[in-house]
């Protein structure tokens, strides 16, 4: 399976309902610590077919019980054979080790080509990839039968996240240094942001320990009056480009990396700019790049910077010499912000500038936010991720069925469940919506199983522990 161990953990729709019940139970607690003595997740509403609405109503008439009846004896056999087993603490330790396996990678960027319906669903409902860190977090959450165990698992996971941040080790199954995916849930966005902080801080610490490793060779430039001035923060010469007034070669400066934001941080930044009237991130970045360019190219003028930074604003008609070209009309307008900023910019290499993105502050802020998350917020996002994972499992089975039987209408169930989930999943879901989603996927599960050869149904029950059949 392209979904790995996540598929085995979410191979039965009872797991999704378990996460739905956990979400409903979590709404009764203000802090994760308050769940330390909580028992099994419960729901005030009844489950099962009696509440089937929406997509469930569309598909249940197509589903005979042949496939599920064939698997029922195996289920009870497994239940009788399983006794004793690992303790709760053993399962917790094993789950944490698996979740933070340093060699684990998330290949969802490659695998998603084989899951078009799941990919669309994850983007539309604000989830995360089924093989991502959160996908595996959901996998393990489903294995705990009590809210106190789930709470303890999250607390242990937070201890590991703090350790990874303190020791600058990236969180597994999260991109190493990519801007947060704004279509994902806020948990995934914050973990992506934390990995960005880890990567940038690690690189900065390495440079501090080995200042000469990446230092540019000493160089100086002649000014217009013939005096010499040292270059700072210069990386490489731009072939064929000379400064207009001095004739010196133009060097590419080392610049600061642009800040990265989650959707939440972006909104907070915009609100702060509106309240204070301060300069936005875009202009701050431009000013810092101008400062770095001036430090690397003593004696430069705005036209030199524009030719490197925004070539489309350097107008040179066909047949004209370089000296006959000029700035674009927008650059020559009175009050142009670029002119004002360039005059204001002091020659300052990137390493000496105020940071545009303070990885220390942002990283601490992310860890604090994750540690103080409300139980209802955590479990709602995990429930949405569980929906994505469950959908991926069913889509993979359906694709296999379709390959074996091109005339099968199994993919219609996947398409309808995708459309139903997109229209139903949202933040602040009511208990009735959660019930509709769980019931819908139970119906789709039956529909997909009905389309499979009977001999393959038993495969879905391999490896289930006894609690799967007792805690719901």
Short mmCIF file of C-alpha atoms in Angstrom, two decimals:
data_model
loop_
_atom_site.label_atom_id
_atom_site.label_comp_id
_atom_site.label_asym_id
_atom_site.label_seq_id
_atom_site.Cartn_x
_atom_site.Cartn_y
_atom_site.Cartn_z
CA UNK A 1 0.00 0.00 0.00
CA UNK A 2 1.16 3.54 -0.78
CA UNK A 3 -0.32 4.59 2.57
CA UNK A 4 1.93 2.30 4.63
CA UNK A 5 0.93 1.58 8.21
CA UNK A 6 -1.70 4.33 8.16
CA UNK A 7 -3.84 2.12 5.93
CA UNK A 8 -3.79 -0.75 8.42
CA UNK A 9 -4.77 1.53 11.30
CA UNK A 10 -7.69 3.12 9.43
CA UNK A 11 -8.86 0.03 7.54
CA UNK A 12 -12.20 0.05 9.35
CA UNK A 13 -14.73 2.87 9.60
CA UNK A 14 -15.06 2.30 13.37
CA UNK A 15 -11.79 4.20 13.73
CA UNK A 16 -13.30 7.32 12.19
CA UNK A 17 -16.30 7.11 14.48
CA UNK A 18 -13.93 6.71 17.43
CA UNK A 19 -12.26 10.01 16.49
CA UNK A 20 -15.69 11.62 16.11
CA UNK A 21 -16.66 10.49 19.60
CA UNK A 22 -13.32 11.75 20.94
CA UNK A 23 -14.06 15.17 19.42
CA UNK A 24 -17.46 15.32 21.08
CA UNK A 25 -15.96 14.32 24.42
CA UNK A 26 -13.11 16.84 24.08
CA UNK A 27 -15.62 19.68 23.82
CA UNK A 28 -16.31 19.21 27.53
CA UNK A 29 -12.75 20.12 28.56
CA UNK A 30 -10.95 23.47 28.53
CA UNK A 31 -7.39 22.14 28.80
CA UNK A 32 -5.63 18.94 27.84
CA UNK A 33 -4.58 18.48 31.47
CA UNK A 34 -8.25 18.24 32.49
CA UNK A 35 -8.57 15.05 30.43
CA UNK A 36 -5.97 13.18 32.48
CA UNK A 37 -8.61 11.09 34.27
CA UNK A 38 -11.21 10.91 31.49
CA UNK A 39 -12.54 7.54 30.40
CA UNK A 40 -13.77 6.24 27.08
CA UNK A 41 -14.89 8.78 24.47
CA UNK A 42 -18.67 8.96 24.34
CA UNK A 43 -21.33 10.64 22.27
CA UNK A 44 -24.74 11.77 23.48
CA UNK A 45 -26.25 10.76 20.17
CA UNK A 46 -26.76 7.22 18.98
CA UNK A 47 -24.62 5.74 16.24
CA UNK A 48 -25.24 3.32 13.45
CA UNK A 49 -27.64 3.20 10.56
CA UNK A 50 -30.54 4.83 12.37
CA UNK A 51 -29.00 8.24 11.75
CA UNK A 52 -27.88 7.72 8.17
CA UNK A 53 -28.58 10.86 6.17
CA UNK A 54 -27.03 12.65 3.24
CA UNK A 55 -24.61 10.40 1.38
CA UNK A 56 -25.57 7.42 3.54
CA UNK A 57 -29.14 7.68 2.29
CA UNK A 58 -27.90 7.66 -1.31
CA UNK A 59 -25.76 4.55 -1.10
CA UNK A 60 -27.19 2.19 1.52
CA UNK A 61 -29.75 0.72 -0.87
CA UNK A 62 -26.91 -0.60 -3.02
CA UNK A 63 -25.22 -2.51 -0.19
CA UNK A 64 -26.04 -6.13 0.67
CA UNK A 65 -24.44 -7.57 3.81
CA UNK A 66 -22.74 -10.44 2.00
CA UNK A 67 -19.21 -9.09 2.30
CA UNK A 68 -19.40 -8.05 5.94
CA UNK A 69 -21.13 -11.29 6.99
CA UNK A 70 -18.25 -13.23 5.43
CA UNK A 71 -15.75 -11.41 7.63
CA UNK A 72 -17.68 -11.54 10.93
CA UNK A 73 -16.47 -15.03 12.01
CA UNK A 74 -12.86 -13.95 11.54
CA UNK A 75 -13.49 -10.90 13.68
CA UNK A 76 -14.72 -12.97 16.63
CA UNK A 77 -11.91 -15.47 16.16
CA UNK A 78 -9.33 -12.70 16.48
CA UNK A 79 -11.11 -11.37 19.54
CA UNK A 80 -11.01 -14.76 21.27
CA UNK A 81 -7.35 -15.35 20.43
CA UNK A 82 -6.13 -11.92 21.57
CA UNK A 83 -5.62 -11.79 25.31
CA UNK A 84 -3.31 -9.87 27.57
CA UNK A 85 -1.13 -7.90 25.19
CA UNK A 86 0.84 -4.74 25.66
CA UNK A 87 0.05 -2.34 28.48
CA UNK A 88 -1.16 1.18 27.87
CA UNK A 89 2.29 2.57 28.72
CA UNK A 90 3.93 0.15 26.27
CA UNK A 91 1.57 1.28 23.51
CA UNK A 92 2.22 4.91 24.38
CA UNK A 93 6.00 4.50 24.22
CA UNK A 94 5.79 2.55 20.98
CA UNK A 95 3.49 5.15 19.43
CA UNK A 96 5.78 8.05 20.33
CA UNK A 97 8.81 6.22 18.93
CA UNK A 98 7.00 5.53 15.68
CA UNK A 99 5.63 9.07 15.37
CA UNK A 100 9.06 10.64 15.79
CA UNK A 101 11.08 8.10 13.85
CA UNK A 102 13.95 10.27 12.51
CA UNK A 103 14.23 8.18 9.35
CA UNK A 104 10.54 8.47 8.48
CA UNK A 105 9.63 10.53 5.42
CA UNK A 106 6.32 11.73 4.02
CA UNK A 107 6.08 10.84 0.34
CA UNK A 108 2.59 12.30 -0.08
CA UNK A 109 3.88 14.78 -2.70
CA UNK A 110 4.61 11.77 -4.90
CA UNK A 111 1.79 9.46 -3.79
CA UNK A 112 -0.95 12.08 -4.17
CA UNK A 113 -0.88 11.58 -7.94
CA UNK A 114 -2.46 8.17 -7.27
CA UNK A 115 -5.11 9.67 -4.94
CA UNK A 116 -6.74 12.52 -6.90
CA UNK A 117 -9.95 12.45 -4.87
CA UNK A 118 -8.12 12.44 -1.52
CA UNK A 119 -5.82 15.25 -2.63
CA UNK A 120 -8.78 17.43 -3.59
CA UNK A 121 -10.56 16.59 -0.34
CA UNK A 122 -7.52 17.44 1.82
CA UNK A 123 -7.15 20.84 0.13
CA UNK A 124 -10.84 21.69 0.34
CA UNK A 125 -11.52 20.74 3.96
CA UNK A 126 -8.23 21.96 5.44
CA UNK A 127 -6.72 18.66 6.45
CA UNK A 128 -3.28 17.16 5.91
CA UNK A 129 -1.77 14.40 3.80
CA UNK A 130 -2.70 10.90 5.02
CA UNK A 131 0.98 9.91 5.31
CA UNK A 132 2.03 13.15 7.02
CA UNK A 133 2.95 13.60 10.68
CA UNK A 134 -0.69 14.31 11.51
CA UNK A 135 -1.85 11.27 9.56
CA UNK A 136 0.36 9.10 11.76
CA UNK A 137 -0.72 11.02 14.86
CA UNK A 138 -4.33 10.14 14.04
CA UNK A 139 -3.28 6.54 13.42
CA UNK A 140 -1.99 6.25 16.96
CA UNK A 141 -4.81 8.27 18.54
CA UNK A 142 -7.24 5.70 17.16
CA UNK A 143 -5.39 2.99 19.04
CA UNK A 144 -6.14 4.46 22.47
CA UNK A 145 -9.48 3.64 24.07
CA UNK A 146 -9.58 6.37 26.73
CA UNK A 147 -9.45 10.14 26.52
CA UNK A 148 -6.84 10.13 29.29
CA UNK A 149 -4.60 7.97 27.10
CA UNK A 150 -5.10 10.30 24.14
CA UNK A 151 -4.29 13.27 26.37
CA UNK A 152 -1.15 11.58 27.66
CA UNK A 153 -0.10 10.73 24.11
CA UNK A 154 -0.46 14.37 23.02
CA UNK A 155 1.48 15.49 26.11
CA UNK A 156 4.27 13.04 25.23
CA UNK A 157 4.22 14.23 21.63
CA UNK A 158 4.58 17.82 22.86
CA UNK A 159 7.59 16.81 24.97
CA UNK A 160 9.18 15.40 21.81
CA UNK A 161 8.33 18.53 19.79
CA UNK A 162 9.99 20.67 22.44
CA UNK A 163 13.07 18.42 22.33
CA UNK A 164 13.24 18.66 18.56
CA UNK A 165 13.02 22.46 18.72
CA UNK A 166 15.63 22.76 21.47
CA UNK A 167 18.05 20.43 19.64
CA UNK A 168 17.22 21.78 16.15
CA UNK A 169 16.06 18.42 14.82
CA UNK A 170 13.31 18.58 12.18
CA UNK A 171 9.89 17.11 12.93
CA UNK A 172 9.57 13.88 10.89
CA UNK A 173 7.09 13.63 8.00
CA UNK A 174 6.91 17.44 7.76
CA UNK A 175 8.68 19.35 4.93
CA UNK A 176 12.11 20.50 6.11
CA UNK A 177 11.98 24.12 4.96
CA UNK A 178 8.89 25.06 3.02
CA UNK A 179 6.45 27.90 3.55
CA UNK A 180 3.32 26.62 5.33
CA UNK A 181 0.69 25.15 3.06
CA UNK A 182 -2.25 27.52 3.57
CA UNK A 183 -4.72 24.89 2.32
CA UNK A 184 -3.80 22.58 5.22
CA UNK A 185 -5.15 22.66 8.76
CA UNK A 186 -3.58 25.05 11.24
CA UNK A 187 -1.78 22.21 13.08
CA UNK A 188 0.02 21.20 9.89
CA UNK A 189 0.80 24.83 9.04
CA UNK A 190 2.33 25.40 12.47
CA UNK A 191 4.46 22.27 12.24
CA UNK A 192 5.71 23.39 8.81
CA UNK A 193 6.51 26.80 10.31
CA UNK A 194 8.38 25.16 13.18
CA UNK A 195 10.50 23.13 10.76
CA UNK A 196 11.32 26.36 8.90
CA UNK A 197 12.45 27.89 12.19
CA UNK A 198 14.57 24.82 12.96
CA UNK A 199 16.25 24.87 9.54
CA UNK A 200 17.00 28.61 9.60
CA UNK A 201 18.23 28.66 13.19
CA UNK A 202 20.41 25.62 12.55
CA UNK A 203 21.97 27.31 9.52
CA UNK A 204 22.58 30.51 11.49
CA UNK A 205 24.17 28.58 14.38
CA UNK A 206 26.46 26.78 11.93
CA UNK A 207 27.59 30.09 10.45
CA UNK A 208 28.32 31.48 13.89
CA UNK A 209 30.46 28.44 14.71
CA UNK A 210 32.29 28.60 11.37
CA UNK A 211 32.29 32.28 10.34
CA UNK A 212 34.99 31.76 7.72
CA UNK A 213 33.29 28.83 6.01
CA UNK A 214 30.93 30.93 3.89
CA UNK A 215 32.75 34.24 4.03
CA UNK A 216 33.35 35.98 0.70
CA UNK A 217 36.88 36.76 -0.39
CA UNK A 218 37.93 40.32 0.52
CA UNK A 219 37.14 42.76 -2.24
CA UNK A 220 36.91 46.50 -2.79
CA UNK A 221 35.29 48.79 -5.32
CA UNK A 222 36.33 52.15 -6.74
CA UNK A 223 33.88 54.97 -6.20
CA UNK A 224 33.11 57.74 -8.69
CA UNK A 225 35.87 59.93 -7.22
CA UNK A 226 38.43 57.12 -7.41
CA UNK A 227 38.53 56.25 -3.71
CA UNK A 228 38.26 52.60 -2.67
CA UNK A 229 35.61 51.09 -0.43
CA UNK A 230 35.33 47.54 0.88
CA UNK A 231 32.52 45.29 -0.35
CA UNK A 232 30.50 43.39 2.25
CA UNK A 233 28.13 40.48 1.86
CA UNK A 234 28.95 39.90 -1.83
CA UNK A 235 28.42 36.46 -3.35
CA UNK A 236 29.24 36.45 -7.07
CA UNK A 237 29.69 38.72 -10.06
CA UNK A 238 26.80 39.18 -12.52
CA UNK A 239 28.33 38.52 -15.92
CA UNK A 240 28.12 41.42 -18.34
CA UNK A 241 26.66 43.94 -15.88
CA UNK A 242 28.62 47.00 -14.77
CA UNK A 243 27.58 49.86 -12.51
CA UNK A 244 26.56 52.91 -14.50
CA UNK A 245 28.60 55.59 -12.70
CA UNK A 246 31.73 53.67 -11.68
CA UNK A 247 32.03 50.94 -14.32
CA UNK A 248 32.67 48.37 -11.56
CA UNK A 249 31.20 44.87 -11.91
CA UNK A 250 27.83 44.34 -10.22
CA UNK A 251 27.85 41.68 -7.51
CA UNK A 252 24.92 39.61 -6.27
CA UNK A 253 24.50 40.36 -2.55
CA UNK A 254 23.63 37.91 0.16
CA UNK A 255 20.07 38.74 1.25
CA UNK A 256 17.78 37.65 4.04
CA UNK A 257 15.29 34.91 3.33
CA UNK A 258 11.72 36.13 3.17
CA UNK A 259 9.53 35.61 6.26
CA UNK A 260 7.12 32.68 6.24
CA UNK A 261 3.65 32.79 7.70
CA UNK A 262 0.77 30.58 8.63
CA UNK A 263 -2.68 31.82 7.65
CA UNK A 264 -3.17 32.90 11.25
CA UNK A 265 0.11 34.85 11.41
CA UNK A 266 -0.61 36.50 8.07
CA UNK A 267 -3.94 37.75 9.36
CA UNK A 268 -2.39 39.02 12.61
CA UNK A 269 0.37 40.83 10.68
CA UNK A 270 -2.15 42.56 8.41
CA UNK A 271 -4.17 43.67 11.42
CA UNK A 272 -1.07 45.08 13.12
CA UNK A 273 -0.10 47.02 9.98
CA UNK A 274 -3.60 48.51 9.74
CA UNK A 275 -3.62 49.52 13.42
CA UNK A 276 -0.09 50.95 13.60
CA UNK A 277 0.42 52.19 10.04
CA UNK A 278 3.82 50.46 9.99
CA UNK A 279 5.63 49.24 6.88
CA UNK A 280 4.43 45.87 5.63
CA UNK A 281 6.64 42.77 5.14
CA UNK A 282 6.99 43.43 1.40
CA UNK A 283 8.54 46.87 1.84
CA UNK A 284 10.69 45.67 4.73
CA UNK A 285 12.08 42.95 2.46
CA UNK A 286 12.73 45.48 -0.32
CA UNK A 287 14.54 47.84 2.05
CA UNK A 288 16.76 45.05 3.39
CA UNK A 289 17.60 43.91 -0.15
CA UNK A 290 18.55 47.49 -1.07
CA UNK A 291 20.80 47.72 1.98
CA UNK A 292 22.49 44.44 1.09
CA UNK A 293 22.95 45.55 -2.53
CA UNK A 294 24.55 48.82 -1.46
CA UNK A 295 26.93 46.97 0.90
CA UNK A 296 28.01 44.59 -1.89
CA UNK A 297 28.24 47.33 -4.54
CA UNK A 298 29.71 50.58 -3.14
CA UNK A 299 28.98 53.52 -5.43
CA UNK A 300 25.81 52.02 -6.93
CA UNK A 301 22.72 54.00 -7.87
CA UNK A 302 19.03 53.03 -8.06
CA UNK A 303 19.32 52.10 -11.74
CA UNK A 304 21.99 49.51 -10.89
CA UNK A 305 19.72 47.95 -8.28
CA UNK A 306 16.71 47.93 -10.63
CA UNK A 307 18.65 46.18 -13.39
CA UNK A 308 19.39 43.33 -10.98
CA UNK A 309 16.19 43.27 -8.91
CA UNK A 310 13.51 44.21 -11.46
CA UNK A 311 14.90 44.01 -15.04
CA UNK A 312 11.47 44.77 -16.54
CA UNK A 313 11.75 48.29 -15.09
CA UNK A 314 14.94 48.96 -17.06
CA UNK A 315 13.82 50.06 -20.51
CA UNK A 316 16.23 49.64 -23.39
CA UNK A 317 14.89 49.97 -26.91
CA UNK A 318 16.20 47.77 -29.67
CA UNK A 319 19.44 49.13 -31.09
CA UNK A 320 20.14 51.44 -28.15
CA UNK A 321 23.38 51.27 -26.18
CA UNK A 322 23.36 50.47 -22.48
CA UNK A 323 23.97 54.09 -21.57
CA UNK A 324 20.91 55.18 -23.54
CA UNK A 325 18.50 52.97 -21.56
CA UNK A 326 16.49 54.36 -18.66
CA UNK A 327 14.17 53.51 -15.77
CA UNK A 328 10.54 52.75 -16.53
CA UNK A 329 7.92 55.46 -16.23
CA UNK A 330 6.61 54.08 -12.92
CA UNK A 331 10.10 54.28 -11.43
CA UNK A 332 10.38 57.94 -12.49
CA UNK A 333 7.03 59.02 -11.07
CA UNK A 334 7.20 61.64 -8.29
CA UNK A 335 6.99 60.08 -4.84
CA UNK A 336 7.89 56.59 -6.08
CA UNK A 337 8.45 54.34 -3.03
CA UNK A 338 11.52 52.68 -4.55
CA UNK A 339 13.27 56.04 -4.89
CA UNK A 340 12.48 56.98 -1.30
CA UNK A 341 13.58 53.61 0.07
CA UNK A 342 16.82 53.54 -1.90
CA UNK A 343 17.76 57.01 -0.64
CA UNK A 344 16.96 55.87 2.90
CA UNK A 345 18.80 52.52 2.68
CA UNK A 346 22.23 52.44 4.36
CA UNK A 347 24.85 49.99 3.06
CA UNK A 348 24.38 47.08 5.43
CA UNK A 349 25.08 43.38 4.74
CA UNK A 350 22.36 40.86 5.56
CA UNK A 351 24.18 39.49 8.61
CA UNK A 352 24.17 42.94 10.23
CA UNK A 353 20.52 43.78 9.48
CA UNK A 354 17.61 43.43 11.84
CA UNK A 355 16.11 40.01 11.07
CA UNK A 356 12.99 39.96 8.95
CA UNK A 357 12.15 36.59 10.46
CA UNK A 358 13.28 35.85 14.00
CA UNK A 359 13.34 32.06 14.12
CA UNK A 360 13.89 32.06 17.91
CA UNK A 361 10.80 34.10 18.66
CA UNK A 362 8.59 32.43 16.06
CA UNK A 363 9.70 28.91 17.03
CA UNK A 364 8.98 29.52 20.71
CA UNK A 365 5.63 31.01 19.78
CA UNK A 366 4.67 27.93 17.72
CA UNK A 367 5.64 25.50 20.49
CA UNK A 368 3.69 27.51 23.07
CA UNK A 369 0.64 27.61 20.81
CA UNK A 370 0.73 23.85 20.27
CA UNK A 371 1.16 23.18 24.00
CA UNK A 372 -1.80 25.37 24.97
CA UNK A 373 -4.21 24.25 22.25
CA UNK A 374 -7.77 23.63 23.44
CA UNK A 375 -8.85 19.96 23.35
CA UNK A 376 -11.82 20.74 21.09
CA UNK A 377 -9.56 22.57 18.62
CA UNK A 378 -7.00 19.75 18.58
CA UNK A 379 -9.50 16.93 18.14
CA UNK A 380 -11.55 18.78 15.54
CA UNK A 381 -8.50 19.17 13.33
CA UNK A 382 -7.48 15.56 13.97
CA UNK A 383 -11.00 14.40 13.07
CA UNK A 384 -10.77 16.20 9.73
CA UNK A 385 -7.38 14.57 9.12
CA UNK A 386 -8.96 11.21 10.04
CA UNK A 387 -11.63 11.83 7.38
CA UNK A 388 -8.87 12.43 4.82
CA UNK A 389 -7.02 9.27 5.86
CA UNK A 390 -10.16 7.15 5.79
CA UNK A 391 -11.05 8.54 2.36
CA UNK A 392 -7.56 7.67 1.09
CA UNK A 393 -7.91 4.09 2.34
CA UNK A 394 -11.24 3.66 0.56
CA UNK A 395 -9.93 5.34 -2.60
CA UNK A 396 -6.95 2.97 -2.73
CA UNK A 397 -9.25 -0.06 -2.37
CA UNK A 398 -11.65 1.34 -4.96
CA UNK A 399 -8.87 1.94 -7.48
CA UNK A 400 -7.70 -1.66 -7.06
CA UNK A 401 -11.26 -2.91 -7.58
CA UNK A 402 -11.64 -0.74 -10.67
CA UNK A 403 -8.40 -2.10 -12.13
CA UNK A 404 -9.66 -5.67 -11.66
CA UNK A 405 -13.15 -4.91 -12.92
CA UNK A 406 -13.29 -1.93 -15.32
CA UNK A 407 -17.10 -2.13 -15.38
CA UNK A 408 -17.41 -1.65 -11.60
CA UNK A 409 -19.13 1.53 -10.40
CA UNK A 410 -17.06 1.54 -7.20
CA UNK A 411 -15.53 4.96 -7.95
CA UNK A 412 -18.96 6.58 -7.80
CA UNK A 413 -18.98 5.98 -4.05
CA UNK A 414 -15.59 7.68 -3.68
CA UNK A 415 -16.70 10.68 -5.72
CA UNK A 416 -19.91 11.10 -3.75
CA UNK A 417 -18.14 10.77 -0.40
CA UNK A 418 -15.63 13.41 -1.52
CA UNK A 419 -18.39 15.85 -2.47
CA UNK A 420 -20.34 15.10 0.71
CA UNK A 421 -17.31 15.62 2.96
CA UNK A 422 -16.33 18.87 1.25
CA UNK A 423 -19.83 20.25 1.80
CA UNK A 424 -20.07 18.99 5.40
CA UNK A 425 -16.60 19.20 7.00
CA UNK A 426 -15.88 22.57 8.58
CA UNK A 427 -14.58 24.14 11.76
CA UNK A 428 -17.06 24.23 14.63
CA UNK A 429 -18.89 21.10 13.48
CA UNK A 430 -22.00 20.13 15.43
CA UNK A 431 -22.53 16.62 16.74
CA UNK A 432 -25.10 15.96 14.03
CA UNK A 433 -22.59 16.85 11.30
CA UNK A 434 -19.98 14.57 12.83
CA UNK A 435 -22.55 11.77 12.95
CA UNK A 436 -23.51 12.34 9.30
CA UNK A 437 -19.87 12.12 8.21
CA UNK A 438 -19.22 8.94 10.20
CA UNK A 439 -22.40 7.31 8.95
CA UNK A 440 -21.63 8.30 5.38
CA UNK A 441 -18.20 6.69 5.47
CA UNK A 442 -19.61 3.54 7.06
CA UNK A 443 -22.03 3.34 4.14
CA UNK A 444 -19.30 3.99 1.58
CA UNK A 445 -17.21 1.34 3.31
CA UNK A 446 -20.02 -1.20 2.88
CA UNK A 447 -20.51 -0.11 -0.72
CA UNK A 448 -16.81 -0.55 -1.56
CA UNK A 449 -16.68 -3.93 0.23
CA UNK A 450 -19.73 -5.06 -1.74
CA UNK A 451 -17.82 -4.33 -4.94
CA UNK A 452 -14.81 -6.43 -3.87
CA UNK A 453 -14.38 -10.18 -4.32
CA UNK A 454 -15.38 -11.86 -1.04
CA UNK A 455 -11.99 -13.52 -0.59
CA UNK A 456 -10.35 -10.08 -0.20
CA UNK A 457 -12.64 -8.81 2.56
CA UNK A 458 -10.84 -10.79 5.28
CA UNK A 459 -7.63 -8.87 4.52
CA UNK A 460 -9.09 -5.77 6.15
CA UNK A 461 -9.27 -7.48 9.55
CA UNK A 462 -5.69 -8.70 9.78
CA UNK A 463 -3.70 -7.18 12.62
CA UNK A 464 -6.64 -5.69 14.55
CA UNK A 465 -6.27 -5.69 18.30
CA UNK A 466 -9.11 -6.75 20.60
CA UNK A 467 -9.90 -3.19 21.70
CA UNK A 468 -11.03 -2.35 18.19
CA UNK A 469 -14.19 -4.37 18.91
CA UNK A 470 -14.78 -3.43 22.53
CA UNK A 471 -14.29 0.26 23.10
CA UNK A 472 -16.99 1.61 20.78
#
